[in-house]
């Protein structure tokens, strides 16, 4: 079980594998201001930037779970670099059934709600690890503008328009799931570019170094069209945010 190589090529330089900039990730940490020693679980943690930077800035401890051995190696290296390796642990595995051995103060799933088969299932999954009164963090897309056609829907990585909601409806959904929304930080077009445009340079550098790789044709074709597709579709129509939730 591992993340297909094409993803780790596209996001080889990324520390944050979602459309929040590092500044926005820090703003979220400052806004939540978890007390030192807070225990955190991050399902589908990627390269562990949230755990590592919040361990350094706020003194949290935490565990990240991910299927990508490449991303987990980067997460462990980052923990050493930030001198927080004794505070954070990274576990290779499928997060879709992962429950913390001891209840945590903050349970997160940022940009991977498919592990719970959607928002509702992911809230249920996170609740299983949460102490009473704890906080959940969900990173999720929403429609910034209503998609005018099916091409826009598919270019925003949805199958049907109903795969995502508009922001007010997403916040209402959290309420219907029994949660108060207590904070949020959302992406903007510039922070989308830090996530997506950074992939183009990664791909180009990789292509230059690996012209004969079996993925070269696919990634060469992707690079030829990805920039215009990004600005035509995702950058205009798709919003994305991290939402902090507490059970009512
Ligand atoms: C969009 S990235 C988000 C990573 C990280 N949360 C962040 O925001 O930087 C999605 C992550 O989900 C991981 N992933 C996908 N399916 C998974 C699963 N079933 N269990 C654990 N991790 C998974 C991928 O390896 C990838 O790191």
Tab-separated table of C-alpha atoms and ligand atoms in Angstrom:
chain	number	residue	atom	x	y	z
A	1	UNK	CA	0.000	0.000	0.000
A	2	UNK	CA	1.559	3.251	-1.145
A	3	UNK	CA	0.620	6.470	-2.904
A	4	UNK	CA	1.174	6.184	-6.683
A	5	UNK	CA	4.483	7.711	-7.735
A	6	UNK	CA	2.883	10.326	-9.982
A	7	UNK	CA	1.611	12.203	-6.905
A	8	UNK	CA	4.968	12.289	-5.192
A	9	UNK	CA	6.574	13.559	-8.424
A	10	UNK	CA	4.021	16.382	-8.790
A	11	UNK	CA	4.304	17.367	-5.137
A	12	UNK	CA	7.985	16.592	-4.589
A	13	UNK	CA	8.787	20.108	-3.319
A	14	UNK	CA	5.613	20.565	-1.292
A	15	UNK	CA	5.501	20.708	2.466
A	16	UNK	CA	1.782	21.425	2.425
A	17	UNK	CA	-0.280	19.239	0.114
A	18	UNK	CA	-3.349	21.409	0.061
A	19	UNK	CA	-4.204	24.972	-1.071
A	20	UNK	CA	-3.328	26.674	2.219
A	21	UNK	CA	-0.089	28.627	2.192
A	22	UNK	CA	2.354	28.197	5.057
A	23	UNK	CA	1.213	31.594	6.341
A	24	UNK	CA	-2.414	30.439	6.405
A	25	UNK	CA	-1.434	27.201	8.141
A	26	UNK	CA	0.339	29.266	10.793
A	27	UNK	CA	-2.678	31.594	11.090
A	28	UNK	CA	-4.859	28.555	11.770
A	29	UNK	CA	-2.466	27.302	14.446
A	30	UNK	CA	-2.355	30.735	16.071
A	31	UNK	CA	-6.144	31.044	15.914
A	32	UNK	CA	-6.642	27.686	17.641
A	33	UNK	CA	-3.679	28.224	19.942
A	34	UNK	CA	-3.609	24.684	21.340
A	35	UNK	CA	-2.136	24.587	24.856
A	36	UNK	CA	1.363	23.048	25.094
A	37	UNK	CA	1.141	19.285	25.429
A	38	UNK	CA	-2.115	19.061	23.455
A	39	UNK	CA	-2.376	15.683	21.747
A	40	UNK	CA	-3.164	15.682	18.058
A	41	UNK	CA	-3.972	13.012	15.460
A	42	UNK	CA	-3.617	13.858	11.759
A	43	UNK	CA	-5.155	11.311	9.391
A	44	UNK	CA	-3.641	11.448	5.876
A	45	UNK	CA	-0.924	13.751	7.211
A	46	UNK	CA	1.144	13.965	4.016
A	47	UNK	CA	4.601	15.318	4.844
A	48	UNK	CA	3.507	16.257	8.354
A	49	UNK	CA	3.934	20.021	8.116
A	50	UNK	CA	0.969	20.840	10.328
A	51	UNK	CA	2.143	18.504	13.105
A	52	UNK	CA	5.785	19.550	12.872
A	53	UNK	CA	5.233	23.317	12.727
A	54	UNK	CA	2.558	23.270	15.419
A	55	UNK	CA	4.789	21.104	17.613
A	56	UNK	CA	7.463	23.771	17.318
A	57	UNK	CA	5.163	26.808	17.587
A	58	UNK	CA	2.648	25.517	20.147
A	59	UNK	CA	4.300	22.548	21.847
A	60	UNK	CA	1.694	20.012	20.744
A	61	UNK	CA	2.476	16.318	20.494
A	62	UNK	CA	1.010	14.220	17.763
A	63	UNK	CA	0.729	11.281	15.439
A	64	UNK	CA	0.337	11.407	11.684
A	65	UNK	CA	-0.907	8.500	9.579
A	66	UNK	CA	-0.426	8.269	5.813
A	67	UNK	CA	-0.119	5.670	3.073
A	68	UNK	CA	2.795	7.405	1.344
A	69	UNK	CA	6.204	6.095	2.366
A	70	UNK	CA	7.812	8.958	0.422
A	71	UNK	CA	5.792	11.635	2.230
A	72	UNK	CA	6.360	9.974	5.611
A	73	UNK	CA	10.123	9.966	5.065
A	74	UNK	CA	9.911	13.727	4.401
A	75	UNK	CA	7.757	14.170	7.505
A	76	UNK	CA	10.327	12.441	9.709
A	77	UNK	CA	13.129	14.511	8.172
A	78	UNK	CA	11.123	17.691	8.768
A	79	UNK	CA	10.558	16.719	12.413
A	80	UNK	CA	14.322	16.370	12.851
A	81	UNK	CA	14.937	19.663	11.050
A	82	UNK	CA	12.521	21.508	13.338
A	83	UNK	CA	13.838	19.674	16.406
A	84	UNK	CA	10.443	18.175	17.279
A	85	UNK	CA	11.173	14.512	16.527
A	86	UNK	CA	10.488	13.526	20.131
A	87	UNK	CA	7.033	15.156	19.942
A	88	UNK	CA	5.656	13.736	16.698
A	89	UNK	CA	5.316	10.209	15.342
A	90	UNK	CA	4.535	9.196	11.797
A	91	UNK	CA	2.819	5.897	11.048
A	92	UNK	CA	2.518	4.193	7.682
A	93	UNK	CA	-0.957	2.836	7.150
A	94	UNK	CA	-4.482	3.203	5.872
A	95	UNK	CA	-6.101	5.980	7.911
A	96	UNK	CA	-9.647	5.024	6.967
A	97	UNK	CA	-10.072	2.938	10.112
A	98	UNK	CA	-7.421	4.490	12.285
A	99	UNK	CA	-8.473	5.261	15.859
A	100	UNK	CA	-6.044	6.743	18.390
A	101	UNK	CA	-4.991	4.443	21.239
A	102	UNK	CA	-5.684	7.301	23.673
A	103	UNK	CA	-8.252	10.047	23.021
A	104	UNK	CA	-6.733	13.186	21.494
A	105	UNK	CA	-7.446	16.895	21.901
A	106	UNK	CA	-7.428	17.597	18.157
A	107	UNK	CA	-8.271	15.082	15.430
A	108	UNK	CA	-7.679	16.211	11.846
A	109	UNK	CA	-8.223	15.111	8.301
A	110	UNK	CA	-7.041	17.797	5.898
A	111	UNK	CA	-7.779	17.250	2.244
A	112	UNK	CA	-8.605	13.557	2.347
A	113	UNK	CA	-12.240	13.105	3.395
A	114	UNK	CA	-12.497	10.173	1.026
A	115	UNK	CA	-10.939	8.146	3.876
A	116	UNK	CA	-14.309	8.453	5.646
A	117	UNK	CA	-16.323	8.245	2.426
A	118	UNK	CA	-17.136	11.955	2.649
A	119	UNK	CA	-17.506	14.678	5.247
A	120	UNK	CA	-20.081	12.909	7.442
A	121	UNK	CA	-18.114	9.669	7.621
A	122	UNK	CA	-14.881	11.548	8.297
A	123	UNK	CA	-16.469	13.460	11.183
A	124	UNK	CA	-17.606	10.093	12.583
A	125	UNK	CA	-14.114	8.648	12.124
A	126	UNK	CA	-12.426	11.598	13.855
A	127	UNK	CA	-14.928	11.479	16.722
A	128	UNK	CA	-13.768	7.957	17.531
A	129	UNK	CA	-10.339	9.355	18.484
A	130	UNK	CA	-11.486	12.526	20.204
A	131	UNK	CA	-11.706	13.271	23.896
A	132	UNK	CA	-14.994	14.846	25.045
A	133	UNK	CA	-14.796	18.558	24.261
A	134	UNK	CA	-12.012	18.048	21.741
A	135	UNK	CA	-11.731	19.671	18.340
A	136	UNK	CA	-11.922	18.265	14.822
A	137	UNK	CA	-10.237	19.820	11.797
A	138	UNK	CA	-11.597	19.033	8.362
A	139	UNK	CA	-10.013	20.313	5.150
A	140	UNK	CA	-12.539	20.258	2.342
A	141	UNK	CA	-13.337	21.808	-1.063
A	142	UNK	CA	-16.462	23.831	-1.737
A	143	UNK	CA	-17.888	25.608	-4.780
A	144	UNK	CA	-16.653	29.186	-4.851
A	145	UNK	CA	-18.808	29.783	-7.910
A	146	UNK	CA	-21.487	27.515	-9.270
A	147	UNK	CA	-19.964	25.343	-12.051
A	148	UNK	CA	-21.626	26.176	-15.364
A	149	UNK	CA	-21.125	22.792	-17.006
A	150	UNK	CA	-19.954	19.215	-16.514
A	151	UNK	CA	-16.478	20.022	-17.866
A	152	UNK	CA	-15.982	22.468	-15.002
A	153	UNK	CA	-17.241	19.908	-12.503
A	154	UNK	CA	-14.779	17.289	-13.736
A	155	UNK	CA	-11.855	19.709	-13.967
A	156	UNK	CA	-12.489	20.456	-10.294
A	157	UNK	CA	-12.040	16.744	-9.502
A	158	UNK	CA	-15.754	16.129	-8.936
A	159	UNK	CA	-18.012	13.665	-10.691
A	160	UNK	CA	-21.214	15.599	-10.180
A	161	UNK	CA	-21.884	19.111	-8.887
A	162	UNK	CA	-23.365	17.572	-5.746
A	163	UNK	CA	-19.955	16.140	-4.769
A	164	UNK	CA	-19.194	19.549	-3.215
A	165	UNK	CA	-21.379	22.210	-1.617
A	166	UNK	CA	-21.260	25.972	-1.611
A	167	UNK	CA	-19.557	27.377	1.494
A	168	UNK	CA	-22.769	28.271	3.401
A	169	UNK	CA	-24.192	24.805	2.737
A	170	UNK	CA	-20.944	23.146	3.828
A	171	UNK	CA	-21.028	25.041	7.110
A	172	UNK	CA	-24.691	24.095	7.525
A	173	UNK	CA	-23.784	20.470	6.905
A	174	UNK	CA	-21.349	20.593	9.815
A	175	UNK	CA	-24.226	21.896	11.940
A	176	UNK	CA	-26.494	19.074	10.771
A	177	UNK	CA	-23.764	16.664	11.882
A	178	UNK	CA	-24.041	18.070	15.401
A	179	UNK	CA	-20.971	20.304	15.277
A	180	UNK	CA	-20.331	23.961	16.008
A	181	UNK	CA	-18.001	25.548	13.470
A	182	UNK	CA	-15.583	27.386	15.767
A	183	UNK	CA	-12.904	28.574	13.311
A	184	UNK	CA	-11.970	28.427	9.666
A	185	UNK	CA	-9.151	29.438	7.351
A	186	UNK	CA	-9.829	29.285	3.621
A	187	UNK	CA	-7.598	29.293	0.573
A	188	UNK	CA	-7.513	32.164	-1.886
A	189	UNK	CA	-6.390	32.189	-5.494
A	190	UNK	CA	-2.795	32.984	-4.565
A	191	UNK	CA	-2.615	30.115	-2.115
A	192	UNK	CA	-4.220	27.791	-4.705
A	193	UNK	CA	-1.328	28.752	-6.987
A	194	UNK	CA	1.229	27.834	-4.325
A	195	UNK	CA	-0.258	24.342	-4.284
A	196	UNK	CA	-0.981	23.858	-8.006
A	197	UNK	CA	1.516	26.075	-9.854
A	198	UNK	CA	4.331	24.655	-7.726
A	199	UNK	CA	3.489	21.267	-9.244
A	200	UNK	CA	4.308	22.494	-12.767
A	201	UNK	CA	7.903	23.309	-11.917
A	202	UNK	CA	8.246	20.003	-10.077
A	203	UNK	CA	6.978	18.187	-13.163
A	204	UNK	CA	9.228	20.127	-15.545
A	205	UNK	CA	12.346	19.514	-13.473
A	206	UNK	CA	11.468	15.852	-13.146
A	207	UNK	CA	10.884	15.548	-16.917
A	208	UNK	CA	14.244	17.128	-17.628
A	209	UNK	CA	15.938	14.635	-15.296
A	210	UNK	CA	13.868	11.576	-16.301
A	211	UNK	CA	13.035	11.846	-20.020
A	212	UNK	CA	12.814	8.072	-20.500
A	213	UNK	CA	10.732	7.231	-17.446
A	214	UNK	CA	7.479	5.350	-18.100
A	215	UNK	CA	5.534	8.310	-16.619
A	216	UNK	CA	7.257	10.892	-18.839
A	217	UNK	CA	4.642	10.861	-21.598
A	218	UNK	CA	1.758	11.288	-19.183
A	219	UNK	CA	3.435	14.097	-17.283
A	220	UNK	CA	4.644	15.856	-20.447
A	221	UNK	CA	1.036	15.918	-21.701
A	222	UNK	CA	-0.206	17.105	-18.309
A	223	UNK	CA	2.274	19.972	-18.136
A	224	UNK	CA	1.213	21.190	-21.585
A	225	UNK	CA	-2.384	21.786	-20.476
A	226	UNK	CA	-2.396	22.010	-16.663
A	227	UNK	CA	-1.687	25.767	-16.286
A	228	UNK	CA	-4.543	26.931	-18.529
A	229	UNK	CA	-6.884	24.319	-17.035
A	230	UNK	CA	-6.034	25.489	-13.531
A	231	UNK	CA	-6.817	29.158	-14.215
A	232	UNK	CA	-9.902	28.353	-16.288
A	233	UNK	CA	-11.494	25.995	-13.789
A	234	UNK	CA	-10.183	25.171	-10.321
A	235	UNK	CA	-8.748	28.592	-9.536
A	236	UNK	CA	-12.049	30.258	-10.390
A	237	UNK	CA	-14.648	27.773	-9.230
A	238	UNK	CA	-13.244	25.737	-6.379
A	239	UNK	CA	-12.790	27.024	-2.877
A	240	UNK	CA	-11.031	25.120	-0.156
A	241	UNK	CA	-10.775	25.559	3.573
A	242	UNK	CA	-9.944	24.027	6.917
A	243	UNK	CA	-12.860	24.062	9.336
A	244	UNK	CA	-12.527	23.619	13.097
A	245	UNK	CA	-15.474	21.804	14.646
A	246	UNK	CA	-16.578	20.974	18.174
A	247	UNK	CA	-19.441	18.687	19.081
A	248	UNK	CA	-22.423	20.542	20.498
B	1	LIG	C1	-4.200	16.114	-0.508
B	1	LIG	S1	-2.989	15.236	0.427
B	1	LIG	C2	-3.138	16.038	2.029
B	1	LIG	C3	-1.961	15.770	2.915
B	1	LIG	C4	-1.935	16.589	4.209
B	1	LIG	N1	-3.121	16.391	5.010
B	1	LIG	C5	-1.761	18.058	3.905
B	1	LIG	O1	-2.770	18.762	3.954
B	1	LIG	O2	-0.638	18.488	3.610
B	1	LIG	C6	-3.764	13.691	0.694
B	1	LIG	C7	-2.937	12.710	1.483
B	1	LIG	O3	-3.760	11.571	1.757
B	1	LIG	C8	-2.916	10.437	1.774
B	1	LIG	N2	-3.827	9.282	1.685
B	1	LIG	C9	-4.648	8.957	0.673
B	1	LIG	N3	-5.399	7.884	1.004
B	1	LIG	C10	-5.046	7.543	2.270
B	1	LIG	C11	-5.455	6.528	3.165
B	1	LIG	N4	-6.391	5.651	2.840
B	1	LIG	N5	-4.874	6.469	4.388
B	1	LIG	C12	-3.894	7.359	4.733
B	1	LIG	N6	-3.472	8.328	3.915
B	1	LIG	C13	-4.034	8.430	2.705
B	1	LIG	C14	-1.971	10.675	0.632
B	1	LIG	O4	-0.817	9.892	0.703
B	1	LIG	C15	-1.693	12.170	0.805
B	1	LIG	O5	-0.593	12.377	1.662
